Amino acid sequence: VMICVLLAGSTRCLAQEPSTTAVDSAAVVVLPFANYTGRYEAIDSVLPVFYEKVGLGGLRVMTHEELRPILRRHRARVVGELSARAADLLREETGARIAVVGSIDVFEPERSLEVLISARVVHLETKKVLQAVSLGRTVQETERAFGVGRAAEIEEIVESVVNELIDTIRSTLHGDMPDPRKHHSCGVVAVIPLDDYSTRRHGAKVLENLLIAELVDRSWSVVEPGMIRELLLEHRLVARGGAPHEVSRMLREELDVCYVLTGEVDRFDLTVSGFAASVPHIEYGVRLVDGRSQELVASVDQVRDGLDGETLLGLGREYSMARLARTSIRDVLAELEREGER
């Protein structure tokens, strides 16, 4: 890097060494989680457990408390997603190569005792989403026959979900790269924010997290949502529930996006506390658009209810929104892939 200064009427260029922050392969940056639950206590209940479990494998965890001075100094706000600028900033300032971004999607501490947490592992240099996970559990999943072993407190559910989530991403945090296979000839997908017509705030965002997790699990390369938001702001474009031509073109040119996934959520109802017969219910539609030709590849609508699989004496009834939504999304993506291959 050369810095040129004006001295006594002449210009002189001086060499300046670039930033040489050493890469710390044992450091993992855990960014502030977004809270989509509507309950302030969710953050205090989940994050301390998450930090503790991440650090058990010999990794040096940099929490949001340690990162706050850096983010404040650079006037960067990073909650639940990561922009390209923030990724470069964190890599230069901390030496870390991996960041974890995520959200607490469901936290119901009353009778239903349901928790759903999403996390994405992002490589700070390549900006790629290496792994995405959305895991949830309800109190019904903790009990055995006749209610034996049923969790009594939400903290038991939190620890169970966090343990499973960390076990799922641990190898990636330690440097193991995921399967590099891609879908079709490109496979780079941008998930545009879904229109949200549900009565539950952030219902669409929770479904987006589940969609991204399933896409990554199927070896699609998914653009980190924060980088999409960053580009939309830079280009002064708006996209929600659809992708106008200029948005698709911008994503193609800037991020090499081949497919755009978008849609809308009409209902996102969790199990209601205090009602024994209450089950989750979702209604949504998704559309897959070819980012190159702007043509609609496929469109799928879904209506799912926790009673769909119920048999005699309530057997087969589904209380978990995470499992209900995941089963539905797997069916949707399988249909989209079939349509895309025609």
Coordinates of C-alpha atoms in Angstrom, one line a residue:
V1 CA 0.0 0.0 0.0
M2 CA 1.4 3.4 -0.9
I3 CA 0.5 6.7 0.8
C4 CA 1.3 9.9 -1.1
V5 CA 1.8 13.2 0.7
L6 CA 2.6 16.7 -0.4
L7 CA 5.9 17.9 1.1
A8 CA 7.5 21.3 0.1
G9 CA 5.7 21.4 -3.2
S10 CA 6.6 17.9 -4.2
T11 CA 4.7 14.6 -3.9
R12 CA 6.3 11.7 -2.1
C13 CA 5.0 8.2 -1.8
L14 CA 5.7 6.2 1.3
A15 CA 5.2 2.5 1.6
Q16 CA 2.9 1.4 4.4
E17 CA 2.6 -2.1 5.6
P18 CA -0.9 -3.6 5.3
S19 CA -2.7 -4.9 8.4
T20 CA -0.9 -8.1 9.6
T21 CA -3.3 -9.4 12.2
A22 CA -2.4 -13.1 12.5
V23 CA -5.1 -15.6 11.6
D24 CA -6.2 -17.3 14.8
S25 CA -7.6 -20.7 13.6
A26 CA -8.8 -21.5 17.2
A27 CA -10.9 -18.3 17.4
V28 CA -14.6 -18.3 16.6
V29 CA -16.5 -15.0 16.5
V30 CA -20.1 -15.5 17.9
L31 CA -22.1 -12.5 16.8
P32 CA -25.2 -11.2 18.7
F33 CA -28.2 -13.5 18.0
A34 CA -31.4 -12.0 16.7
N35 CA -34.4 -12.5 19.0
Y36 CA -37.6 -13.4 17.1
T37 CA -39.4 -14.8 20.1
G38 CA -41.1 -11.7 21.5
R39 CA -39.6 -12.6 24.9
Y40 CA -36.7 -10.6 26.3
E41 CA -35.6 -13.4 28.6
A42 CA -34.8 -15.7 25.6
I43 CA -31.4 -14.1 25.0
D44 CA -30.3 -14.4 28.7
S45 CA -31.5 -18.0 28.8
V46 CA -29.9 -19.2 25.5
L47 CA -26.7 -17.3 24.8
P48 CA -24.7 -18.1 28.0
V49 CA -25.3 -21.8 27.4
F50 CA -24.3 -21.4 23.7
Y51 CA -21.0 -19.6 24.6
E52 CA -20.2 -22.3 27.1
K53 CA -20.8 -25.2 24.8
V54 CA -18.9 -23.7 21.9
G55 CA -15.9 -23.2 24.0
L56 CA -15.7 -26.8 25.3
G57 CA -13.9 -28.1 22.2
G58 CA -10.8 -26.0 22.7
L59 CA -12.0 -23.1 20.6
R60 CA -11.5 -19.5 21.7
V61 CA -14.9 -17.9 21.7
M62 CA -15.2 -14.2 21.1
T63 CA -18.6 -13.1 22.4
H64 CA -20.6 -10.1 21.5
E65 CA -19.3 -8.4 24.7
E66 CA -15.7 -8.6 23.4
L67 CA -16.8 -7.6 19.9
R68 CA -18.9 -4.6 21.0
P69 CA -15.9 -2.1 21.2
I70 CA -14.8 -3.1 17.7
L71 CA -18.2 -2.9 16.2
R72 CA -18.9 0.5 17.9
R73 CA -15.6 1.9 16.7
H74 CA -16.4 1.1 13.1
R75 CA -20.1 1.9 13.5
A76 CA -21.1 -1.6 12.4
R77 CA -24.3 -3.2 13.6
V78 CA -24.4 -7.0 13.3
V79 CA -27.3 -8.9 14.8
G80 CA -28.5 -12.2 13.3
E81 CA -26.8 -11.7 10.0
L82 CA -23.5 -10.7 8.5
S83 CA -22.6 -8.2 5.7
A84 CA -19.5 -8.5 3.5
R85 CA -18.1 -5.3 5.1
A86 CA -18.6 -6.7 8.6
A87 CA -16.9 -10.0 7.6
D88 CA -13.8 -8.1 6.4
L89 CA -13.8 -6.0 9.5
L90 CA -14.0 -8.9 11.9
R91 CA -11.3 -10.9 10.0
E92 CA -8.9 -7.9 10.1
E93 CA -9.6 -6.9 13.7
T94 CA -9.7 -10.4 15.3
G95 CA -7.8 -12.7 13.1
A96 CA -10.7 -15.2 13.3
R97 CA -11.6 -17.1 10.1
I98 CA -15.0 -18.3 11.3
A99 CA -18.1 -16.5 12.5
V100 CA -21.4 -17.8 13.9
V101 CA -24.5 -15.8 13.2
G102 CA -27.9 -16.9 14.3
S103 CA -31.2 -16.3 16.0
I104 CA -33.6 -17.6 18.7
D105 CA -36.7 -18.3 16.7
V106 CA -39.0 -19.8 19.3
F107 CA -38.9 -19.6 23.1
E108 CA -42.1 -20.6 24.9
P109 CA -41.4 -21.0 28.6
E110 CA -45.0 -21.7 29.6
R111 CA -46.8 -25.1 29.3
S112 CA -45.6 -25.9 25.8
L113 CA -41.9 -25.5 26.6
E114 CA -40.7 -25.1 23.0
V115 CA -37.3 -23.8 21.8
L116 CA -36.1 -23.3 18.2
I117 CA -32.6 -21.9 17.5
S118 CA -31.0 -21.2 14.1
A119 CA -27.2 -20.8 13.4
R120 CA -25.1 -20.3 10.3
V121 CA -21.3 -20.8 10.2
V122 CA -19.7 -18.3 7.8
H123 CA -16.2 -18.2 6.5
L124 CA -15.0 -14.6 7.0
E125 CA -12.6 -14.6 4.0
T126 CA -14.7 -16.4 1.4
K127 CA -18.0 -15.1 2.8
K128 CA -19.5 -18.5 2.2
V129 CA -22.1 -20.1 4.4
L130 CA -20.4 -23.4 5.4
Q131 CA -23.2 -24.8 7.4
A132 CA -26.7 -23.7 8.5
V133 CA -28.8 -25.4 11.2
S134 CA -32.2 -24.9 12.6
L135 CA -33.0 -27.1 15.6
G136 CA -36.0 -27.2 17.9
R137 CA -37.6 -29.3 20.6
T138 CA -40.8 -29.3 22.6
V139 CA -41.5 -30.7 26.1
Q140 CA -43.4 -33.7 24.5
E141 CA -40.1 -34.8 22.9
T142 CA -38.4 -35.2 26.3
E143 CA -40.9 -37.6 27.7
R144 CA -41.1 -41.4 27.5
A145 CA -44.1 -43.6 28.2
F146 CA -46.6 -42.3 30.8
G147 CA -44.8 -38.9 30.9
V148 CA -41.6 -40.3 32.4
G149 CA -38.6 -38.0 32.0
R150 CA -40.7 -35.0 30.9
A151 CA -38.8 -31.7 31.2
A152 CA -40.0 -29.5 34.0
E153 CA -38.3 -26.2 33.0
I154 CA -37.5 -24.4 29.8
E155 CA -33.8 -24.5 30.7
E156 CA -33.7 -28.3 30.1
I157 CA -35.1 -27.8 26.6
V158 CA -32.6 -25.0 25.9
E159 CA -29.6 -27.1 27.0
S160 CA -30.8 -30.1 24.9
V161 CA -31.2 -28.0 21.7
V162 CA -27.9 -26.1 22.2
N163 CA -26.0 -29.4 22.8
E164 CA -27.5 -30.9 19.6
L165 CA -26.8 -27.7 17.6
I166 CA -23.1 -27.5 18.7
D167 CA -22.6 -31.2 18.0
T168 CA -23.9 -30.6 14.5
I169 CA -21.6 -27.7 13.7
R170 CA -18.5 -28.6 15.8
S171 CA -16.5 -30.2 13.0
T172 CA -17.1 -27.1 10.8
L173 CA -16.0 -24.8 13.6
H174 CA -12.7 -26.8 13.8
G175 CA -12.0 -26.4 10.1
D176 CA -13.6 -29.3 8.4
M177 CA -15.1 -28.1 5.1
P178 CA -18.5 -29.3 4.0
D179 CA -19.2 -31.4 0.9
P180 CA -18.4 -29.1 -2.0
R181 CA -20.9 -30.6 -4.4
K182 CA -23.4 -28.1 -6.0
H183 CA -26.9 -28.6 -7.3
H184 CA -27.2 -28.3 -11.2
S185 CA -24.4 -26.4 -12.9
C186 CA -24.5 -23.5 -10.5
G187 CA -26.5 -24.0 -7.3
V188 CA -26.0 -20.5 -5.9
V189 CA -29.2 -19.5 -4.2
A190 CA -30.4 -16.2 -2.8
V191 CA -33.3 -16.4 -0.4
I192 CA -35.2 -13.1 -0.7
P193 CA -37.2 -12.1 2.5
L194 CA -40.6 -13.7 2.4
D195 CA -43.8 -11.6 2.6
D196 CA -45.2 -12.0 6.1
Y197 CA -49.0 -12.1 6.4
S198 CA -49.1 -14.2 9.6
T199 CA -50.2 -12.9 12.9
R200 CA -47.0 -14.0 14.6
R201 CA -44.3 -11.4 14.3
H202 CA -41.2 -12.7 12.5
G203 CA -42.9 -15.9 11.4
A204 CA -41.6 -15.5 7.9
K205 CA -38.0 -14.9 9.2
V206 CA -38.2 -18.2 11.1
L207 CA -39.4 -20.0 8.0
E208 CA -36.5 -18.4 6.0
N209 CA -34.0 -19.8 8.5
L210 CA -35.5 -23.3 8.2
L211 CA -35.4 -23.0 4.4
I212 CA -31.7 -21.9 4.4
A213 CA -30.8 -24.8 6.7
E214 CA -32.5 -27.4 4.4
L215 CA -31.0 -25.8 1.3
V216 CA -27.4 -26.0 2.7
D217 CA -28.0 -29.5 3.9
R218 CA -28.9 -30.4 0.3
S219 CA -25.5 -29.0 -0.9
W220 CA -26.9 -25.8 -2.4
S221 CA -24.6 -22.8 -2.0
V222 CA -26.7 -20.2 -0.2
V223 CA -25.8 -16.5 0.0
E224 CA -25.6 -15.1 3.6
P225 CA -28.8 -13.0 4.1
G226 CA -26.9 -10.1 5.5
M227 CA -24.9 -9.7 2.3
I228 CA -28.2 -9.6 0.3
R229 CA -29.5 -6.9 2.5
E230 CA -26.2 -5.0 2.2
L231 CA -26.4 -5.0 -1.6
L232 CA -30.1 -4.0 -1.7
L233 CA -29.2 -1.0 0.5
E234 CA -26.2 0.0 -1.6
H235 CA -28.2 -0.2 -4.8
R236 CA -31.3 1.4 -3.2
L237 CA -33.5 -1.6 -4.2
V238 CA -36.3 -3.2 -2.3
A239 CA -37.2 -6.9 -2.5
R240 CA -39.7 -8.8 -0.3
G241 CA -41.9 -11.6 -1.5
G242 CA -40.5 -11.3 -5.0
A243 CA -37.5 -10.4 -7.0
P244 CA -37.9 -7.6 -9.6
H245 CA -35.7 -7.8 -12.7
E246 CA -33.2 -5.3 -11.5
V247 CA -32.8 -7.2 -8.2
S248 CA -32.2 -10.5 -9.9
R249 CA -29.7 -8.9 -12.3
M250 CA -27.9 -7.2 -9.4
L251 CA -27.6 -10.5 -7.5
R252 CA -26.4 -12.3 -10.6
E253 CA -23.7 -9.7 -11.3
E254 CA -22.6 -9.1 -7.8
L255 CA -22.9 -12.6 -6.2
D256 CA -23.1 -15.0 -9.2
V257 CA -26.6 -16.0 -8.1
C258 CA -28.3 -18.5 -10.4
Y259 CA -31.6 -19.0 -8.5
V260 CA -33.7 -16.8 -6.4
L261 CA -36.1 -18.3 -3.8
T262 CA -38.9 -16.2 -2.4
G263 CA -42.6 -16.3 -1.4
E264 CA -45.0 -15.5 1.4
V265 CA -46.1 -16.9 4.8
D266 CA -49.9 -16.7 5.5
R267 CA -50.0 -18.5 8.9
F268 CA -47.3 -19.5 11.4
D269 CA -49.1 -20.6 14.6
L270 CA -47.2 -22.3 17.4
T271 CA -48.7 -24.7 19.9
V272 CA -50.8 -22.5 22.3
S273 CA -49.8 -22.9 26.0
G274 CA -52.7 -24.1 28.2
F275 CA -54.5 -26.0 25.6
A276 CA -53.8 -29.7 25.5
A277 CA -55.2 -30.2 22.0
S278 CA -53.3 -27.3 20.5
V279 CA -50.9 -28.0 17.6
P280 CA -48.8 -25.9 15.3
H281 CA -50.2 -24.7 11.9
I282 CA -48.4 -23.3 8.9
E283 CA -49.5 -22.0 5.5
Y284 CA -47.0 -20.6 3.0
G285 CA -45.9 -20.6 -0.7
V286 CA -42.4 -20.4 -2.2
R287 CA -41.3 -19.7 -5.8
L288 CA -38.0 -20.6 -7.4
V289 CA -36.9 -18.1 -10.1
D290 CA -34.0 -18.5 -12.6
G291 CA -31.8 -15.5 -11.9
R292 CA -30.4 -15.6 -15.5
S293 CA -33.5 -15.9 -17.6
Q294 CA -36.0 -14.4 -15.0
E295 CA -38.3 -17.3 -15.7
L296 CA -40.4 -19.0 -13.0
V297 CA -38.9 -22.4 -12.4
A298 CA -41.4 -23.7 -9.9
S299 CA -44.0 -22.6 -7.4
V300 CA -45.3 -24.7 -4.5
D301 CA -47.9 -23.9 -1.8
Q302 CA -48.1 -25.7 1.5
V303 CA -50.7 -26.1 4.3
R304 CA -49.6 -28.2 7.3
D305 CA -51.2 -28.9 10.6
G306 CA -50.0 -30.9 13.6
L307 CA -53.1 -33.0 13.4
D308 CA -52.4 -34.2 9.8
G309 CA -50.7 -37.4 10.9
E310 CA -52.9 -38.1 14.0
T311 CA -54.3 -41.6 14.4
L312 CA -56.1 -43.4 17.2
L313 CA -55.7 -41.9 20.7
G314 CA -53.7 -38.9 19.5
L315 CA -50.8 -41.0 18.2
G316 CA -48.9 -39.2 15.4
R317 CA -50.0 -35.7 16.6
E318 CA -47.2 -33.2 16.0
Y319 CA -46.5 -30.5 18.7
S320 CA -43.2 -29.2 17.3
M321 CA -43.2 -26.3 14.8
A322 CA -39.6 -27.2 14.0
R323 CA -40.4 -30.7 12.9
L324 CA -43.7 -29.8 11.2
A325 CA -42.0 -27.0 9.2
R326 CA -38.9 -29.0 8.4
T327 CA -40.9 -32.0 7.1
S328 CA -43.0 -29.6 4.9
I329 CA -39.9 -27.7 3.6
R330 CA -38.2 -31.0 2.6
D331 CA -41.2 -31.9 0.6
V332 CA -41.2 -28.4 -1.0
L333 CA -37.5 -28.5 -1.9
A334 CA -37.9 -31.9 -3.4
E335 CA -40.8 -30.6 -5.6
L336 CA -38.8 -27.6 -6.6
E337 CA -35.8 -29.7 -7.6
R338 CA -38.1 -32.0 -9.6
E339 CA -39.6 -29.1 -11.4
G340 CA -36.2 -27.5 -12.0
E341 CA -34.9 -30.6 -13.7
R342 CA -37.7 -30.7 -16.3

